[in-house]
């Protein structure tokens, strides 16, 4: 019988991809001279560079900080758009400001999680910076609802099993009674299942190795509300 649920934050409970896209489109439209290219064309190429950069980051070839700046340089050079080094240096802060400003409270999701918390103990576990994640949680309507563990605050990050053990210990969760719900196999599902938790994958991939798979968080909530998740 499941009694506890640990939720990943970005792209699990919080639709980061949606707000990431909105924030970047807004910045580029407001700050760049897109005279010879449409915003859709610019974003399409930007996403290509973003994917390549994150592949290099995950392979340990470059740091996250360098990758964020290099991504901007690559797309601006690709479209021959002039820029100043200071723009590149400050871009991530500009993006964060726009991102936080775009976020709208999701009352439906908040209400569903509050209802779920009457049956299950719930925690949130996220990689990321403290201010950034706390602001997203606040703006999205989740502040103060559940225990939150953020990698920068804990001093550990997924997929290190130690950060999962930290949540299990602090919240007094038994591994056999705990679901780990996340969108990333390497960071969420695999380490959790190695520890004995039950993995719930949220996303478009199939046959992931997770015990349960759902395309969206709403699909997962539908299933657990109907008590369809069985060991």
JSON list of N, CA and C in Angstrom, two decimals, residues 175-209:
[
{"chain": "A", "resi": 175, "resn": "UNK", "atom": "N", "xyz": [10.50, 3.17, 2.29]},
{"chain": "A", "resi": 175, "resn": "UNK", "atom": "CA", "xyz": [10.73, 3.12, 0.84]},
{"chain": "A", "resi": 175, "resn": "UNK", "atom": "C", "xyz": [9.67, 2.31, 0.12]},
{"chain": "A", "resi": 176, "resn": "UNK", "atom": "N", "xyz": [9.24, 1.21, 0.72]},
{"chain": "A", "resi": 176, "resn": "UNK", "atom": "CA", "xyz": [8.27, 0.34, 0.06]},
{"chain": "A", "resi": 176, "resn": "UNK", "atom": "C", "xyz": [6.88, 0.97, -0.05]},
{"chain": "A", "resi": 177, "resn": "UNK", "atom": "N", "xyz": [6.67, 2.06, 0.67]},
{"chain": "A", "resi": 177, "resn": "UNK", "atom": "CA", "xyz": [5.36, 2.72, 0.67]},
{"chain": "A", "resi": 177, "resn": "UNK", "atom": "C", "xyz": [5.40, 4.06, -0.07]},
{"chain": "A", "resi": 178, "resn": "UNK", "atom": "N", "xyz": [6.51, 4.31, -0.79]},
{"chain": "A", "resi": 178, "resn": "UNK", "atom": "CA", "xyz": [6.72, 5.64, -1.37]},
{"chain": "A", "resi": 178, "resn": "UNK", "atom": "C", "xyz": [6.79, 5.61, -2.89]},
{"chain": "A", "resi": 179, "resn": "UNK", "atom": "N", "xyz": [6.06, 6.51, -3.52]},
{"chain": "A", "resi": 179, "resn": "UNK", "atom": "CA", "xyz": [6.12, 6.74, -4.96]},
{"chain": "A", "resi": 179, "resn": "UNK", "atom": "C", "xyz": [7.04, 7.90, -5.24]},
{"chain": "A", "resi": 180, "resn": "UNK", "atom": "N", "xyz": [7.90, 7.76, -6.27]},
{"chain": "A", "resi": 180, "resn": "UNK", "atom": "CA", "xyz": [8.70, 8.88, -6.77]},
{"chain": "A", "resi": 180, "resn": "UNK", "atom": "C", "xyz": [8.17, 9.23, -8.14]},
{"chain": "A", "resi": 181, "resn": "UNK", "atom": "N", "xyz": [7.62, 10.44, -8.26]},
{"chain": "A", "resi": 181, "resn": "UNK", "atom": "CA", "xyz": [6.99, 10.88, -9.50]},
{"chain": "A", "resi": 181, "resn": "UNK", "atom": "C", "xyz": [7.88, 11.91, -10.18]},
{"chain": "A", "resi": 182, "resn": "UNK", "atom": "N", "xyz": [8.33, 11.62, -11.40]},
{"chain": "A", "resi": 182, "resn": "UNK", "atom": "CA", "xyz": [9.21, 12.56, -12.09]},
{"chain": "A", "resi": 182, "resn": "UNK", "atom": "C", "xyz": [9.22, 12.38, -13.58]},
{"chain": "A", "resi": 183, "resn": "UNK", "atom": "N", "xyz": [9.82, 13.33, -14.27]},
{"chain": "A", "resi": 183, "resn": "UNK", "atom": "CA", "xyz": [9.84, 13.31, -15.74]},
{"chain": "A", "resi": 183, "resn": "UNK", "atom": "C", "xyz": [11.18, 12.87, -16.31]},
{"chain": "A", "resi": 184, "resn": "UNK", "atom": "N", "xyz": [12.15, 12.62, -15.44]},
{"chain": "A", "resi": 184, "resn": "UNK", "atom": "CA", "xyz": [13.50, 12.27, -15.92]},
{"chain": "A", "resi": 184, "resn": "UNK", "atom": "C", "xyz": [13.90, 10.91, -15.37]},
{"chain": "A", "resi": 185, "resn": "UNK", "atom": "N", "xyz": [14.20, 10.00, -16.27]},
{"chain": "A", "resi": 185, "resn": "UNK", "atom": "CA", "xyz": [14.57, 8.65, -15.85]},
{"chain": "A", "resi": 185, "resn": "UNK", "atom": "C", "xyz": [15.85, 8.64, -15.04]},
{"chain": "A", "resi": 186, "resn": "UNK", "atom": "N", "xyz": [16.88, 9.30, -15.54]},
{"chain": "A", "resi": 186, "resn": "UNK", "atom": "CA", "xyz": [18.19, 9.27, -14.90]},
{"chain": "A", "resi": 186, "resn": "UNK", "atom": "C", "xyz": [18.16, 9.96, -13.54]},
{"chain": "A", "resi": 187, "resn": "UNK", "atom": "N", "xyz": [17.47, 11.08, -13.45]},
{"chain": "A", "resi": 187, "resn": "UNK", "atom": "CA", "xyz": [17.50, 11.87, -12.21]},
{"chain": "A", "resi": 187, "resn": "UNK", "atom": "C", "xyz": [16.42, 11.48, -11.21]},
{"chain": "A", "resi": 188, "resn": "UNK", "atom": "N", "xyz": [15.30, 10.97, -11.69]},
{"chain": "A", "resi": 188, "resn": "UNK", "atom": "CA", "xyz": [14.17, 10.70, -10.79]},
{"chain": "A", "resi": 188, "resn": "UNK", "atom": "C", "xyz": [13.88, 9.22, -10.60]},
{"chain": "A", "resi": 189, "resn": "UNK", "atom": "N", "xyz": [13.67, 8.52, -11.68]},
{"chain": "A", "resi": 189, "resn": "UNK", "atom": "CA", "xyz": [13.12, 7.17, -11.62]},
{"chain": "A", "resi": 189, "resn": "UNK", "atom": "C", "xyz": [14.17, 6.12, -11.23]},
{"chain": "A", "resi": 190, "resn": "UNK", "atom": "N", "xyz": [15.28, 6.10, -11.94]},
{"chain": "A", "resi": 190, "resn": "UNK", "atom": "CA", "xyz": [16.28, 5.05, -11.72]},
{"chain": "A", "resi": 190, "resn": "UNK", "atom": "C", "xyz": [16.84, 5.06, -10.30]},
{"chain": "A", "resi": 191, "resn": "UNK", "atom": "N", "xyz": [17.31, 6.22, -9.78]},
{"chain": "A", "resi": 191, "resn": "UNK", "atom": "CA", "xyz": [17.84, 6.19, -8.40]},
{"chain": "A", "resi": 191, "resn": "UNK", "atom": "C", "xyz": [16.78, 5.86, -7.37]},
{"chain": "A", "resi": 192, "resn": "UNK", "atom": "N", "xyz": [15.55, 6.32, -7.59]},
{"chain": "A", "resi": 192, "resn": "UNK", "atom": "CA", "xyz": [14.48, 6.02, -6.63]},
{"chain": "A", "resi": 192, "resn": "UNK", "atom": "C", "xyz": [14.18, 4.53, -6.59]},
{"chain": "A", "resi": 193, "resn": "UNK", "atom": "N", "xyz": [14.12, 3.91, -7.76]},
{"chain": "A", "resi": 193, "resn": "UNK", "atom": "CA", "xyz": [13.81, 2.48, -7.82]},
{"chain": "A", "resi": 193, "resn": "UNK", "atom": "C", "xyz": [14.96, 1.64, -7.29]},
{"chain": "A", "resi": 194, "resn": "UNK", "atom": "N", "xyz": [16.17, 2.12, -7.43]},
{"chain": "A", "resi": 194, "resn": "UNK", "atom": "CA", "xyz": [17.32, 1.41, -6.85]},
{"chain": "A", "resi": 194, "resn": "UNK", "atom": "C", "xyz": [17.21, 1.35, -5.33]},
{"chain": "A", "resi": 195, "resn": "UNK", "atom": "N", "xyz": [16.61, 2.38, -4.76]},
{"chain": "A", "resi": 195, "resn": "UNK", "atom": "CA", "xyz": [16.46, 2.43, -3.30]},
{"chain": "A", "resi": 195, "resn": "UNK", "atom": "C", "xyz": [15.25, 1.65, -2.81]},
{"chain": "A", "resi": 196, "resn": "UNK", "atom": "N", "xyz": [14.41, 1.22, -3.74]},
{"chain": "A", "resi": 196, "resn": "UNK", "atom": "CA", "xyz": [13.23, 0.45, -3.35]},
{"chain": "A", "resi": 196, "resn": "UNK", "atom": "C", "xyz": [11.92, 1.19, -3.45]},
{"chain": "A", "resi": 197, "resn": "UNK", "atom": "N", "xyz": [11.98, 2.44, -3.87]},
{"chain": "A", "resi": 197, "resn": "UNK", "atom": "CA", "xyz": [10.74, 3.18, -4.10]},
{"chain": "A", "resi": 197, "resn": "UNK", "atom": "C", "xyz": [10.11, 2.73, -5.41]},
{"chain": "A", "resi": 198, "resn": "UNK", "atom": "N", "xyz": [8.88, 3.12, -5.62]},
{"chain": "A", "resi": 198, "resn": "UNK", "atom": "CA", "xyz": [8.17, 2.81, -6.86]},
{"chain": "A", "resi": 198, "resn": "UNK", "atom": "C", "xyz": [8.21, 4.03, -7.77]},
{"chain": "A", "resi": 199, "resn": "UNK", "atom": "N", "xyz": [8.73, 3.85, -8.97]},
{"chain": "A", "resi": 199, "resn": "UNK", "atom": "CA", "xyz": [8.89, 4.96, -9.90]},
{"chain": "A", "resi": 199, "resn": "UNK", "atom": "C", "xyz": [7.65, 5.20, -10.74]},
{"chain": "A", "resi": 200, "resn": "UNK", "atom": "N", "xyz": [7.30, 6.48, -10.86]},
{"chain": "A", "resi": 200, "resn": "UNK", "atom": "CA", "xyz": [6.19, 6.90, -11.70]},
{"chain": "A", "resi": 200, "resn": "UNK", "atom": "C", "xyz": [6.73, 7.91, -12.70]},
{"chain": "A", "resi": 201, "resn": "UNK", "atom": "N", "xyz": [6.81, 7.50, -13.96]},
{"chain": "A", "resi": 201, "resn": "UNK", "atom": "CA", "xyz": [7.37, 8.37, -15.00]},
{"chain": "A", "resi": 201, "resn": "UNK", "atom": "C", "xyz": [6.26, 9.21, -15.63]},
{"chain": "A", "resi": 202, "resn": "UNK", "atom": "N", "xyz": [6.52, 10.52, -15.77]},
{"chain": "A", "resi": 202, "resn": "UNK", "atom": "CA", "xyz": [5.60, 11.43, -16.43]},
{"chain": "A", "resi": 202, "resn": "UNK", "atom": "C", "xyz": [6.26, 11.93, -17.71]},
{"chain": "A", "resi": 203, "resn": "UNK", "atom": "N", "xyz": [5.68, 11.58, -18.86]},
{"chain": "A", "resi": 203, "resn": "UNK", "atom": "CA", "xyz": [6.27, 12.01, -20.13]},
{"chain": "A", "resi": 203, "resn": "UNK", "atom": "C", "xyz": [5.81, 11.16, -21.28]},
{"chain": "A", "resi": 204, "resn": "UNK", "atom": "N", "xyz": [6.46, 11.37, -22.42]},
{"chain": "A", "resi": 204, "resn": "UNK", "atom": "CA", "xyz": [6.03, 10.74, -23.66]},
{"chain": "A", "resi": 204, "resn": "UNK", "atom": "C", "xyz": [6.74, 9.43, -23.98]},
{"chain": "A", "resi": 205, "resn": "UNK", "atom": "N", "xyz": [7.80, 9.11, -23.26]},
{"chain": "A", "resi": 205, "resn": "UNK", "atom": "CA", "xyz": [8.53, 7.87, -23.56]},
{"chain": "A", "resi": 205, "resn": "UNK", "atom": "C", "xyz": [7.73, 6.65, -23.11]},
{"chain": "A", "resi": 206, "resn": "UNK", "atom": "N", "xyz": [7.98, 5.52, -23.79]},
{"chain": "A", "resi": 206, "resn": "UNK", "atom": "CA", "xyz": [7.32, 4.26, -23.46]},
{"chain": "A", "resi": 206, "resn": "UNK", "atom": "C", "xyz": [8.36, 3.22, -23.05]},
{"chain": "A", "resi": 207, "resn": "UNK", "atom": "N", "xyz": [7.91, 2.24, -22.29]},
{"chain": "A", "resi": 207, "resn": "UNK", "atom": "CA", "xyz": [8.78, 1.15, -21.84]},
{"chain": "A", "resi": 207, "resn": "UNK", "atom": "C", "xyz": [10.04, 1.71, -21.20]},
{"chain": "A", "resi": 208, "resn": "UNK", "atom": "N", "xyz": [9.87, 2.59, -20.24]},
{"chain": "A", "resi": 208, "resn": "UNK", "atom": "CA", "xyz": [11.00, 3.29, -19.63]},
{"chain": "A", "resi": 208, "resn": "UNK", "atom": "C", "xyz": [11.69, 2.49, -18.53]},
{"chain": "A", "resi": 209, "resn": "UNK", "atom": "N", "xyz": [10.99, 1.49, -18.03]},
{"chain": "A", "resi": 209, "resn": "UNK", "atom": "CA", "xyz": [11.51, 0.76, -16.87]},
{"chain": "A", "resi": 209, "resn": "UNK", "atom": "C", "xyz": [10.89, 1.22, -15.57]}
]
